[in-house]
Coordinates of N, CA and C in Angstrom, one line a residue:
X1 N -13.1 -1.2 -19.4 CA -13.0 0.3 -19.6 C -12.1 0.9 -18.6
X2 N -12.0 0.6 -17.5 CA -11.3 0.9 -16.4 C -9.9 0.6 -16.9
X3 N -9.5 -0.5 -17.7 CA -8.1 -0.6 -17.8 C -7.6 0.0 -18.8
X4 N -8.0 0.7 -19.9 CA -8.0 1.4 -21.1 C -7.8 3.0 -20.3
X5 N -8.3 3.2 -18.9 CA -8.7 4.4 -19.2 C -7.8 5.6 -19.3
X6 N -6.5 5.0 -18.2 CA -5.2 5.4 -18.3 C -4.6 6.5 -19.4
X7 N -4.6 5.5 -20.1 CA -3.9 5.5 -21.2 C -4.8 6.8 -22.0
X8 N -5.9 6.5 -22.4 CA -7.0 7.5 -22.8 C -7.0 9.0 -22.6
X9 N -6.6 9.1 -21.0 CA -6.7 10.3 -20.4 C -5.3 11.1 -20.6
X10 N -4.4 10.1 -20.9 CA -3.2 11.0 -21.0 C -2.9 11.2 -22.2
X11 N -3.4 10.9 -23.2 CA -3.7 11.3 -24.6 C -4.5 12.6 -24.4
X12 N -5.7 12.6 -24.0 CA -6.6 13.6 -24.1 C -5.9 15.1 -23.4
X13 N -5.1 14.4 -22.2 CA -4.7 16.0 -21.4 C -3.4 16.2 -22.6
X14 N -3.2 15.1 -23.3 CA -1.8 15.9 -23.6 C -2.2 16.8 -24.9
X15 N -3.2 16.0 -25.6 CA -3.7 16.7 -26.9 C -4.4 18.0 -26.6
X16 N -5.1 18.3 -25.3 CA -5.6 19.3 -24.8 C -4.6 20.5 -24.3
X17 N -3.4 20.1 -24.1 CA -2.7 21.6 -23.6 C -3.0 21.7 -22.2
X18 N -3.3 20.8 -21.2 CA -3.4 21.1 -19.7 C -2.6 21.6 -19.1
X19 N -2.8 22.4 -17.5 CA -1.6 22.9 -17.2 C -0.6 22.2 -17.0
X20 N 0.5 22.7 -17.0 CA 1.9 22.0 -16.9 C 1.9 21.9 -15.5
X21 N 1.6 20.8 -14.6 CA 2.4 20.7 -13.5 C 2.2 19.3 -13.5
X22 N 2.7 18.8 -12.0 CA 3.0 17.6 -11.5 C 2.4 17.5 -10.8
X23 N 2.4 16.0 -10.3 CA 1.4 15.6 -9.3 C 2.1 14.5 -8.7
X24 N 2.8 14.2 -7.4 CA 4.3 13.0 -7.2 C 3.0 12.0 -6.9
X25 N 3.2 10.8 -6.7 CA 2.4 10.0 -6.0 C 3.7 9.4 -5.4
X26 N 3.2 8.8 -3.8 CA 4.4 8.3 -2.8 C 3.6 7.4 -2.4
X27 N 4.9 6.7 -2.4 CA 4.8 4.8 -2.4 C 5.4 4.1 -3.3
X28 N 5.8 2.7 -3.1 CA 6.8 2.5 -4.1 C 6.2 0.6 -4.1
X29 N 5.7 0.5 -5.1 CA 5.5 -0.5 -5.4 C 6.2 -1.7 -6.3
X30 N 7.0 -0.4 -7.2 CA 8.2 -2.1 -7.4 C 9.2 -2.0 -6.3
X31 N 9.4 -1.7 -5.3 CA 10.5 -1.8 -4.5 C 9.8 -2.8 -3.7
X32 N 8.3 -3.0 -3.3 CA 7.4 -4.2 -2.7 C 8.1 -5.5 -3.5
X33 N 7.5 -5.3 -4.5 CA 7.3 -6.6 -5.5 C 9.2 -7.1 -5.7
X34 N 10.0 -6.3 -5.2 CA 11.2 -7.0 -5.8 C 12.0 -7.3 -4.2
X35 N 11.5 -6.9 -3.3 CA 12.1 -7.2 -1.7 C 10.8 -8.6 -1.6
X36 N 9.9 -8.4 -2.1 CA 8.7 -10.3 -2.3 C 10.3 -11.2 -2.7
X37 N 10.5 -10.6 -4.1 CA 11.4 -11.4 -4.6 C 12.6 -12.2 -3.6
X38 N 13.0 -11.4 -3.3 CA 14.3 -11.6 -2.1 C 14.5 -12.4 -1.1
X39 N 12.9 -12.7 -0.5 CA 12.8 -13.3 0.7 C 12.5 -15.0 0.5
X40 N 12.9 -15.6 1.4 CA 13.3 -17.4 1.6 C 11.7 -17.5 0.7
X41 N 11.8 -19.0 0.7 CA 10.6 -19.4 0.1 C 10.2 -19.6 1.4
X42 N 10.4 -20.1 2.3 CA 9.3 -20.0 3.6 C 8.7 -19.1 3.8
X43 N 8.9 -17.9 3.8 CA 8.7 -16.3 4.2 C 7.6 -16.1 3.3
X44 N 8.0 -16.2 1.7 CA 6.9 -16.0 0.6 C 5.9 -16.5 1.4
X45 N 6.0 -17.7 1.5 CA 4.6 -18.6 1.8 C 3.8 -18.1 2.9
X46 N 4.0 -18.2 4.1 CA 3.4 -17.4 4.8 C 3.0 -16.1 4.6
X47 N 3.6 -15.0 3.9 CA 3.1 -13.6 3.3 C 1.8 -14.4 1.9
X48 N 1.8 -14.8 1.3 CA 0.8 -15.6 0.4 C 0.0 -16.1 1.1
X49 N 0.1 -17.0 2.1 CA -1.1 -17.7 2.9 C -1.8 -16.5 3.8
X50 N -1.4 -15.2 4.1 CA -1.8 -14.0 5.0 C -2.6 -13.7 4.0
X51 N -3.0 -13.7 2.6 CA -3.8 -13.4 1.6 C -3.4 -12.3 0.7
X52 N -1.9 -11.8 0.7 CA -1.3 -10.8 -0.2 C -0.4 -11.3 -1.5
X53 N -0.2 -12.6 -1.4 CA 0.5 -13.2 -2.7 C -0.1 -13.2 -4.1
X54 N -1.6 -13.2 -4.5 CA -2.1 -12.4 -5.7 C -1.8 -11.1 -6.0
X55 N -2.1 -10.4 -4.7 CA -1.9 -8.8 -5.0 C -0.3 -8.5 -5.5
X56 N 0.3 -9.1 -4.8 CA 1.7 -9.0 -4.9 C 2.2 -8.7 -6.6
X57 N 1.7 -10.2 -7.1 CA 2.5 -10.5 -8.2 C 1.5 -9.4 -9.0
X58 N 0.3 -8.9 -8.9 CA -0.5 -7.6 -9.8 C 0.6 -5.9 -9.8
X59 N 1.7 -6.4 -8.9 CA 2.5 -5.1 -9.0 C 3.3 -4.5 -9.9
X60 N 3.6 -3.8 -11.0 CA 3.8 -3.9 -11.9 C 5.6 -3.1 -11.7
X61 N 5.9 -3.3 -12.7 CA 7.5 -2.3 -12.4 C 7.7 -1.2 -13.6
X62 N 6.4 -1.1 -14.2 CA 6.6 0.1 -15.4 C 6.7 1.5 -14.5
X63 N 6.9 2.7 -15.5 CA 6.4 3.9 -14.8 C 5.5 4.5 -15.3
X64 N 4.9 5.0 -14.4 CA 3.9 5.7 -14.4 C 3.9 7.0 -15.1
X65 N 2.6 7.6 -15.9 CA 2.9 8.7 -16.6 C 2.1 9.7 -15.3
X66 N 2.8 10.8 -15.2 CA 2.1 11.4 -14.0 C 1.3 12.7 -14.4
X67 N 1.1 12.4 -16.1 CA -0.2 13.3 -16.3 C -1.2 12.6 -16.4
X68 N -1.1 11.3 -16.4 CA -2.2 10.5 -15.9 C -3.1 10.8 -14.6
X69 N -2.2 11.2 -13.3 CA -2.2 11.2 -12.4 C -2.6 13.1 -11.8
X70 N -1.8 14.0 -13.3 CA -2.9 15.1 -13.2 C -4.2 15.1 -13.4
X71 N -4.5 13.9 -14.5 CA -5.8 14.0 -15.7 C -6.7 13.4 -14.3
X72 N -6.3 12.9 -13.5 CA -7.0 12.2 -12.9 C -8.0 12.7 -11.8
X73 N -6.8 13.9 -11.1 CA -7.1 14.2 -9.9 C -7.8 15.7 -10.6
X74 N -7.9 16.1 -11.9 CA -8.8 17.2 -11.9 C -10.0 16.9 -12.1
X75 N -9.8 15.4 -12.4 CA -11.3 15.1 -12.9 C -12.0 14.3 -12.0
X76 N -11.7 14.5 -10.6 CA -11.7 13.6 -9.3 C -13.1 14.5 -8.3
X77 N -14.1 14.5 -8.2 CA -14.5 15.3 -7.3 C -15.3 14.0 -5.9
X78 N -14.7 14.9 -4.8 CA -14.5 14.4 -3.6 C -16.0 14.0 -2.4
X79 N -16.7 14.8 -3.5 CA -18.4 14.7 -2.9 C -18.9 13.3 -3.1
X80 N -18.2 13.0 -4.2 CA -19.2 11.7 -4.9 C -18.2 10.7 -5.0
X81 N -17.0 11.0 -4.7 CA -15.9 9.4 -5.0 C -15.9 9.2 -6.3
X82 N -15.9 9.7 -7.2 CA -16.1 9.6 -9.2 C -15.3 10.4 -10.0
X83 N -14.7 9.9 -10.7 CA -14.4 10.5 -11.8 C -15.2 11.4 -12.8
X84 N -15.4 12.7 -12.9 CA -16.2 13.8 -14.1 C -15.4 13.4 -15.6
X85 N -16.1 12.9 -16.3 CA -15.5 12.3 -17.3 C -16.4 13.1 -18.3
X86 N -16.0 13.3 -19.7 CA -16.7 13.4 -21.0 C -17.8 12.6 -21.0
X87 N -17.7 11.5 -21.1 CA -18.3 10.4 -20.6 C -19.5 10.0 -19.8
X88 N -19.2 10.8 -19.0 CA -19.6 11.1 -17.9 C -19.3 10.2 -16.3
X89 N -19.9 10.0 -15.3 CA -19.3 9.3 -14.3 C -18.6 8.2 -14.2
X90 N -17.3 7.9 -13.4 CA -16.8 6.6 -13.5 C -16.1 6.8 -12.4
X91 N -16.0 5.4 -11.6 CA -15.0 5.2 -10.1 C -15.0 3.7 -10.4
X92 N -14.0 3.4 -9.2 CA -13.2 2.4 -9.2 C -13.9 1.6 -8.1
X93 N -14.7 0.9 -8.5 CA -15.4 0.5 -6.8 C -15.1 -0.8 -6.6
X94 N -16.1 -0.9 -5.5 CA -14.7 -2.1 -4.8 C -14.8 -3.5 -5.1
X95 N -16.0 -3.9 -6.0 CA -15.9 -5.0 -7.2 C -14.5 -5.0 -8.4
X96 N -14.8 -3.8 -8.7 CA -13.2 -3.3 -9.8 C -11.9 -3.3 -8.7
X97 N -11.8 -2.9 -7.4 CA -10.6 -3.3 -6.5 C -9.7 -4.1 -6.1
X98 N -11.2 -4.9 -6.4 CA -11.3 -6.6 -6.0 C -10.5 -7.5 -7.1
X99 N -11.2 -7.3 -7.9 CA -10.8 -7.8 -9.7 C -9.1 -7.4 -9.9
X100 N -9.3 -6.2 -9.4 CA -7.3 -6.3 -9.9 C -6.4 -6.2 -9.4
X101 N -6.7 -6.5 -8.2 CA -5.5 -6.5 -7.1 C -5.6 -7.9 -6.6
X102 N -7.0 -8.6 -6.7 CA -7.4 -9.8 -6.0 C -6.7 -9.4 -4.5
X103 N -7.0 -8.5 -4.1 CA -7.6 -8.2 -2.5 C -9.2 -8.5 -2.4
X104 N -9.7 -9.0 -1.1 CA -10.8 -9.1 -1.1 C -11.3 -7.6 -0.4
X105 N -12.3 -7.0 -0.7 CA -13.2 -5.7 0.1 C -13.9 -6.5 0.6
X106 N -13.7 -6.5 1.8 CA -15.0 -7.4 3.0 C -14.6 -7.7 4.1
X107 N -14.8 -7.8 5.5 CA -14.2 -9.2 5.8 C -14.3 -8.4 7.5
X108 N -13.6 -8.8 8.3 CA -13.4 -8.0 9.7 C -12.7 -7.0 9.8
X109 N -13.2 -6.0 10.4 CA -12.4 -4.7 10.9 C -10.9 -5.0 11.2
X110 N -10.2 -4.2 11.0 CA -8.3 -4.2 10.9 C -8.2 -4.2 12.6
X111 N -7.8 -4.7 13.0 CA -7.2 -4.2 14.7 C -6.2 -3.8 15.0
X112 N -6.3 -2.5 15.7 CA -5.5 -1.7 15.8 C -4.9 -1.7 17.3
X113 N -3.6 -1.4 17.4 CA -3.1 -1.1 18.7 C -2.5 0.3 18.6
X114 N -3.2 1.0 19.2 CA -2.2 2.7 18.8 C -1.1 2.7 20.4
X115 N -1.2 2.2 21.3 CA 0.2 1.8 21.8 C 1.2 0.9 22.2
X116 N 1.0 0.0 21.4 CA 1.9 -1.1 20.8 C 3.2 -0.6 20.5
X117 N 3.6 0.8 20.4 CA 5.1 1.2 19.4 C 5.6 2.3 21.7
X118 N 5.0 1.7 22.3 CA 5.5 2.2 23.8 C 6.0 0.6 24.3
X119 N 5.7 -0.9 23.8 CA 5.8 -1.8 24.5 C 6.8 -2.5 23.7
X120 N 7.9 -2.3 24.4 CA 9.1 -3.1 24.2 C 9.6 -4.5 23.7
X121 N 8.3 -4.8 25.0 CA 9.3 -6.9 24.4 C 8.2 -6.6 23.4
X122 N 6.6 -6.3 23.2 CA 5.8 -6.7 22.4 C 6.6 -6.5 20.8
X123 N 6.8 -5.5 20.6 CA 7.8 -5.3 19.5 C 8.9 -5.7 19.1
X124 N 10.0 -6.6 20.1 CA 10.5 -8.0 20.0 C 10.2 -8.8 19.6
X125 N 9.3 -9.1 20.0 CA 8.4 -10.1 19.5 C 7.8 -10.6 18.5
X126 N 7.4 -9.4 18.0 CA 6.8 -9.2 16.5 C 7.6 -9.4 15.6
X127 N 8.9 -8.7 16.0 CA 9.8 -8.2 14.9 C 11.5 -8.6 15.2
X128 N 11.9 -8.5 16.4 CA 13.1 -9.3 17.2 C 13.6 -7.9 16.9
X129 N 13.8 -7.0 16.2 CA 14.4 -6.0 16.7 C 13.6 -4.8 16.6
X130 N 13.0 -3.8 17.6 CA 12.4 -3.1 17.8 C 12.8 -1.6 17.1
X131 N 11.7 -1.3 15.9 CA 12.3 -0.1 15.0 C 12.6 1.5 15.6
X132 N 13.2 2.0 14.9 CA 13.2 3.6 15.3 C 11.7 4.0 15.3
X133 N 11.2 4.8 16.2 CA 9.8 5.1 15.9 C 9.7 6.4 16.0
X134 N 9.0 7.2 15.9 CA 8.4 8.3 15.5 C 7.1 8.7 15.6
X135 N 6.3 9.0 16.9 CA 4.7 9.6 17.3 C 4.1 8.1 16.6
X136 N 4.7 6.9 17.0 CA 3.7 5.4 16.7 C 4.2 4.4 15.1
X137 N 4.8 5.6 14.4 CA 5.1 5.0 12.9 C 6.4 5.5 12.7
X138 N 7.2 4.3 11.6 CA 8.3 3.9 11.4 C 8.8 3.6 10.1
X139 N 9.3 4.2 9.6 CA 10.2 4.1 8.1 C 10.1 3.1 8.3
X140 N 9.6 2.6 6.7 CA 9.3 1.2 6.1 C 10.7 1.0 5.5
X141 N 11.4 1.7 5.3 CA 13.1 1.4 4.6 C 13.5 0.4 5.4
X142 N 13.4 0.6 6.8 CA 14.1 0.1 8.3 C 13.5 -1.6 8.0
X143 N 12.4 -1.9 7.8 CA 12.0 -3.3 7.3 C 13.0 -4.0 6.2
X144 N 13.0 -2.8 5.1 CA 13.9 -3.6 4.2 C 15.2 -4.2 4.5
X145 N 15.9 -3.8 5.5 CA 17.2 -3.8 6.1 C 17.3 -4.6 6.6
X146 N 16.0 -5.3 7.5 CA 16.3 -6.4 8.9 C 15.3 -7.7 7.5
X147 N 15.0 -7.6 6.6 CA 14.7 -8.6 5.7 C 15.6 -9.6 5.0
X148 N 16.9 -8.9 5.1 CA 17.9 -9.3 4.8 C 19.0 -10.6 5.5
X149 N 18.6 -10.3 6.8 CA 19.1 -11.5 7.8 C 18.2 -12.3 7.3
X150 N 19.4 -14.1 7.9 CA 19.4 -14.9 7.5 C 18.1 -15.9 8.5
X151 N 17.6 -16.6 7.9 CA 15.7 -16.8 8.7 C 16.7 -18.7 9.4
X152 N 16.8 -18.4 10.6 CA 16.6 -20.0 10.8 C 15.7 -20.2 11.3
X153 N 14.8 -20.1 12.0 CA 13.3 -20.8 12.7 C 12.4 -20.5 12.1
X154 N 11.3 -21.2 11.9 CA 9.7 -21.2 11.9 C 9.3 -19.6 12.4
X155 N 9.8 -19.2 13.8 CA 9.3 -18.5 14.3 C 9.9 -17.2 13.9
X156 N 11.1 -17.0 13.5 CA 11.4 -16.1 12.5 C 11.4 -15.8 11.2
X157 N 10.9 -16.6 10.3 CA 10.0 -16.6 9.3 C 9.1 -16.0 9.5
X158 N 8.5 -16.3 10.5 CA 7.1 -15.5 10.6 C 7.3 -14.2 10.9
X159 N 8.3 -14.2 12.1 CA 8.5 -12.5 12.3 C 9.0 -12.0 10.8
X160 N 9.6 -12.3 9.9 CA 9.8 -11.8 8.4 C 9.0 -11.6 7.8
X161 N 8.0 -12.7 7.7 CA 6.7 -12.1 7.1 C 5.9 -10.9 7.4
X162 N 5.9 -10.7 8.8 CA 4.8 -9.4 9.5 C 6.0 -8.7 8.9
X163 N 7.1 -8.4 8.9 CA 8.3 -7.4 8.9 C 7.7 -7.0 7.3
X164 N 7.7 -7.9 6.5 CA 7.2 -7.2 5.2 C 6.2 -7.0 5.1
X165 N 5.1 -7.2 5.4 CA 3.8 -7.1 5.4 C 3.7 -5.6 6.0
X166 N 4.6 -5.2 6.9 CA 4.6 -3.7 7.9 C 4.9 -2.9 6.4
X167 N 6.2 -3.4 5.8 CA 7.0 -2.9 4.5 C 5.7 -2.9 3.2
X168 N 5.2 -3.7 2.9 CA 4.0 -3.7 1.6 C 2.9 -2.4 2.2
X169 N 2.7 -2.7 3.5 CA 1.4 -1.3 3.9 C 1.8 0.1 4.1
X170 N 3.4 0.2 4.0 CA 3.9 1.7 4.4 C 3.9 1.4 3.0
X171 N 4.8 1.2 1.8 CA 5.6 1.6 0.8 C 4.1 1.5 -0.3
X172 N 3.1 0.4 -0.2 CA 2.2 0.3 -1.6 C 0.4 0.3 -0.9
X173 N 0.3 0.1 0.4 CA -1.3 -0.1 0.4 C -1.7 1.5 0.9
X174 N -0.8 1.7 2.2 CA -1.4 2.7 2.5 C -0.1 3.4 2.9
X175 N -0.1 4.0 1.7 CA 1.8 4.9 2.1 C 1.1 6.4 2.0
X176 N 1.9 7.0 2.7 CA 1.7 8.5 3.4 C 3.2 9.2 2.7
X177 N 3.3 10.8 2.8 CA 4.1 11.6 2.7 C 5.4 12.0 2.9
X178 N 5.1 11.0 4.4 CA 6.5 10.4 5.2 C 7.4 9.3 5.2
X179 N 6.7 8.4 4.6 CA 7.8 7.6 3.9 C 7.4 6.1 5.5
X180 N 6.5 6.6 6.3 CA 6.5 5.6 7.3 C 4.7 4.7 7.7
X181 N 5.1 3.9 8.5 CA 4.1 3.1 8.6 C 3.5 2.4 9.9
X182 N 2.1 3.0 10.3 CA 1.9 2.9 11.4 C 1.8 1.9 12.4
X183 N 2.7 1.0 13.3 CA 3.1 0.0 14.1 C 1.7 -0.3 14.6
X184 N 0.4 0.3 15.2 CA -0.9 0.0 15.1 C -0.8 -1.5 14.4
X185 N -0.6 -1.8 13.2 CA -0.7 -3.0 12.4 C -0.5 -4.0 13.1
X186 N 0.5 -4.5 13.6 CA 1.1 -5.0 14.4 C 0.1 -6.6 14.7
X187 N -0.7 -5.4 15.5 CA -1.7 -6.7 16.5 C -2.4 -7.5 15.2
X188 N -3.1 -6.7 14.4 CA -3.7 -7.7 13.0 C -2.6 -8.6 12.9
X189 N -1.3 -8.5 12.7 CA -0.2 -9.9 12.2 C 0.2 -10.7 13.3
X190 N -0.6 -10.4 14.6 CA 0.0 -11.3 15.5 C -0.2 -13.2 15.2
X191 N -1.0 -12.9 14.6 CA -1.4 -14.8 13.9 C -1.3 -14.6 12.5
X192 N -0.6 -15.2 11.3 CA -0.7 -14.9 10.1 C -1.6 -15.9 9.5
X193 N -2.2 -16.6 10.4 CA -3.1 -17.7 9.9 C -4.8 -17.1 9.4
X194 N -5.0 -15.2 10.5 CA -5.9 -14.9 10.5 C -5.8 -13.9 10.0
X195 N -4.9 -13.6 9.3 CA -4.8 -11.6 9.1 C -5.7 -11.8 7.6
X196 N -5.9 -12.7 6.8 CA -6.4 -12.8 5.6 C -8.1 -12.2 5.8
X197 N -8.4 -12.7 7.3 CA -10.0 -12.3 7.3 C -10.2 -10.6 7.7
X198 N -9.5 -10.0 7.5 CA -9.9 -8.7 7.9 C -9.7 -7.8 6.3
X199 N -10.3 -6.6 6.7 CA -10.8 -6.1 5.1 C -9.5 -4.9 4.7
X200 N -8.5 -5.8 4.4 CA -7.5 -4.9 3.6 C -7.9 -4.4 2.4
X201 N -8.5 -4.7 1.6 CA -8.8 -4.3 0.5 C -9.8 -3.1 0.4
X202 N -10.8 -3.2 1.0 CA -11.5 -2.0 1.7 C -11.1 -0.7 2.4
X203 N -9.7 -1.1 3.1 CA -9.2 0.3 4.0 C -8.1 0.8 2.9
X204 N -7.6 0.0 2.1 CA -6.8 0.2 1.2 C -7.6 1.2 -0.3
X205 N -8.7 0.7 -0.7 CA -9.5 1.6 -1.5 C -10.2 3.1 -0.9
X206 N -10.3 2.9 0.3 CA -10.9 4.3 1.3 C -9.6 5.1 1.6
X207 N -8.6 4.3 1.8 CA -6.9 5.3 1.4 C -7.1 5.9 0.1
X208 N -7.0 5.4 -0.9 CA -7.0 5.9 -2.3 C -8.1 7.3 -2.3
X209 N -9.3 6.8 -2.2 CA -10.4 8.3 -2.0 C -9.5 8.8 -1.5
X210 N -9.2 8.7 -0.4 CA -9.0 10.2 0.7 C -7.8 10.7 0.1
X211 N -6.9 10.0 -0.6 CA -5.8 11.0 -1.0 C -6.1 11.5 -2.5
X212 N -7.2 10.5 -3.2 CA -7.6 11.1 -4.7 C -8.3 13.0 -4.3
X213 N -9.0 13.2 -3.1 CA -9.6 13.9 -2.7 C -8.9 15.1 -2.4
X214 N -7.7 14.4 -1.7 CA -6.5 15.6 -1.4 C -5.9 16.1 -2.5
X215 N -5.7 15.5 -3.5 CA -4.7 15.7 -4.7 C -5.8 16.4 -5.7
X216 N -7.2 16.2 -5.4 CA -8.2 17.5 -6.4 C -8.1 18.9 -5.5
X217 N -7.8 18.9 -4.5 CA -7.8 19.8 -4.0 C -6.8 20.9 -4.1
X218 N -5.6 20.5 -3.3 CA -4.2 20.7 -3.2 C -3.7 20.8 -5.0
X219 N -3.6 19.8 -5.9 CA -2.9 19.3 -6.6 C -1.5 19.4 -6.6
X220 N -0.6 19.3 -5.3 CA 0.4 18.8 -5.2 C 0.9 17.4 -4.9
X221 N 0.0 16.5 -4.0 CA 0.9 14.8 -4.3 C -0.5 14.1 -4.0
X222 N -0.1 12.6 -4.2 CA -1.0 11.7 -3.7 C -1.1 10.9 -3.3
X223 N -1.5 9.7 -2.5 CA -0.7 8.6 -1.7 C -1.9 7.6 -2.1
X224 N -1.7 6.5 -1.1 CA -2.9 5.3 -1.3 C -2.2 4.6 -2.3
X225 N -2.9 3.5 -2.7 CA -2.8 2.8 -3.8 C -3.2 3.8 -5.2
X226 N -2.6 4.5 -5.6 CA -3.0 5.3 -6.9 C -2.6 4.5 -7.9
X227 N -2.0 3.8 -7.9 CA -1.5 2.6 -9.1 C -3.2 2.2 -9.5
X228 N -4.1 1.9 -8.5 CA -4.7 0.9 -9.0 C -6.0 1.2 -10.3

């Protein structure tokens, strides 16, 4: 029912005569799915062994109808996390999150460093070249750019992998207004062996509320995973 519903709702608002406006959603998820494309097969592997290689390939490259995206957010109320449907109630919970993104909801708290983007070599280190930053967060474009160099070590593979993994949570899990993405992340990709146990899929669905919530309100944009 969930995957029919789309489609349903933009029939209904269009047969209905709803207001004419727009609603942008920001974040770019075939630009994710086709920079996946790009990178060595070593790089893949470790970004897939970090636990995001299912979700990846669930990324689609159609476009989106963005009266969908009105139909949705008027029928969005922010008290309850649910869709007001004809129907009556419906949301996306995090069994259905789970199911189509094959993210897991569960797992260990995300660890955050909020000054990690003040420590120099640490950011070396992570990344070998230290991004433009901005109050802790950094244009995910700037990822795309240094993805491009040529990977000779183990240990720069890996810095590749976190590099995109920074690039998938600005541009598709948890993209914002700005177009950037908060270096906080960091510490979670310091081992890519362990980043799979922490609950992406969970902070990635509580993104979606909070901007479904904003966009019933406002109805001017919306961020998070709205795709899903």
């Amino acid at each position: 029912m969930l995957i029919i519903l789309p489609c349903c709702l933009s029939v209904y608002l269009k047969q209905e005569g709803a207001a004419q406006r727009d609603i942008h959603g920001f974040g770019g998820a075939c630009r994710s799915l086709a920079l996946y494309e790009t990178l060595t097969q070593r790089v893949r592997e470790l970004v897939d062994a970090a636990g995001f290689g299912e979700f990846i390939w669930t990324l689609t490259r159609s476009r989106i109808d963005h009266a969908v995206l009105v139909a949705l957010a008027e029928r969005w109320r922010d008290t309850t996390n649910t869709f007001h449907l004809l129907i009556g109630e419906m949301t996306v919970t995090p069994a259905d999150f789970a199911a189509i993104t094959g993210l897991r909801v569960g797992g260990g708290p995300i660890p955050f460093d909020s000054g990690i983007q003040n420590d120099q070599v640490a950011l070396e280190w992570f990344l070998v070249e230290a991004p433009r930053i901005e109050e802790g967060m950094a244009r995910y474009d700037q990822f795309a750019k240094y993805l491009k160099k040529k990977v000779n070590t183990e240990e720069e593979a890996e810095q590749m992998a976190g590099a995109y993994l920074l690039y998938l949570f600005g541009a598709t899990l948890y993209p914002n207004r700005r177009s950037k993405v908060h270096l906080s992340y960091l510490l979670a990709l310091r081992d890519l062996r362990t980043v799979s146990r922490f609950d992406w899929g969970g902070a990635a669905l509580g993104t979606a509320y909070a901007f479904l919530g904003h966009s019933s309100r406002t109805g001017k944009s919306t961020a998070g995973y709205w795709r899903v």
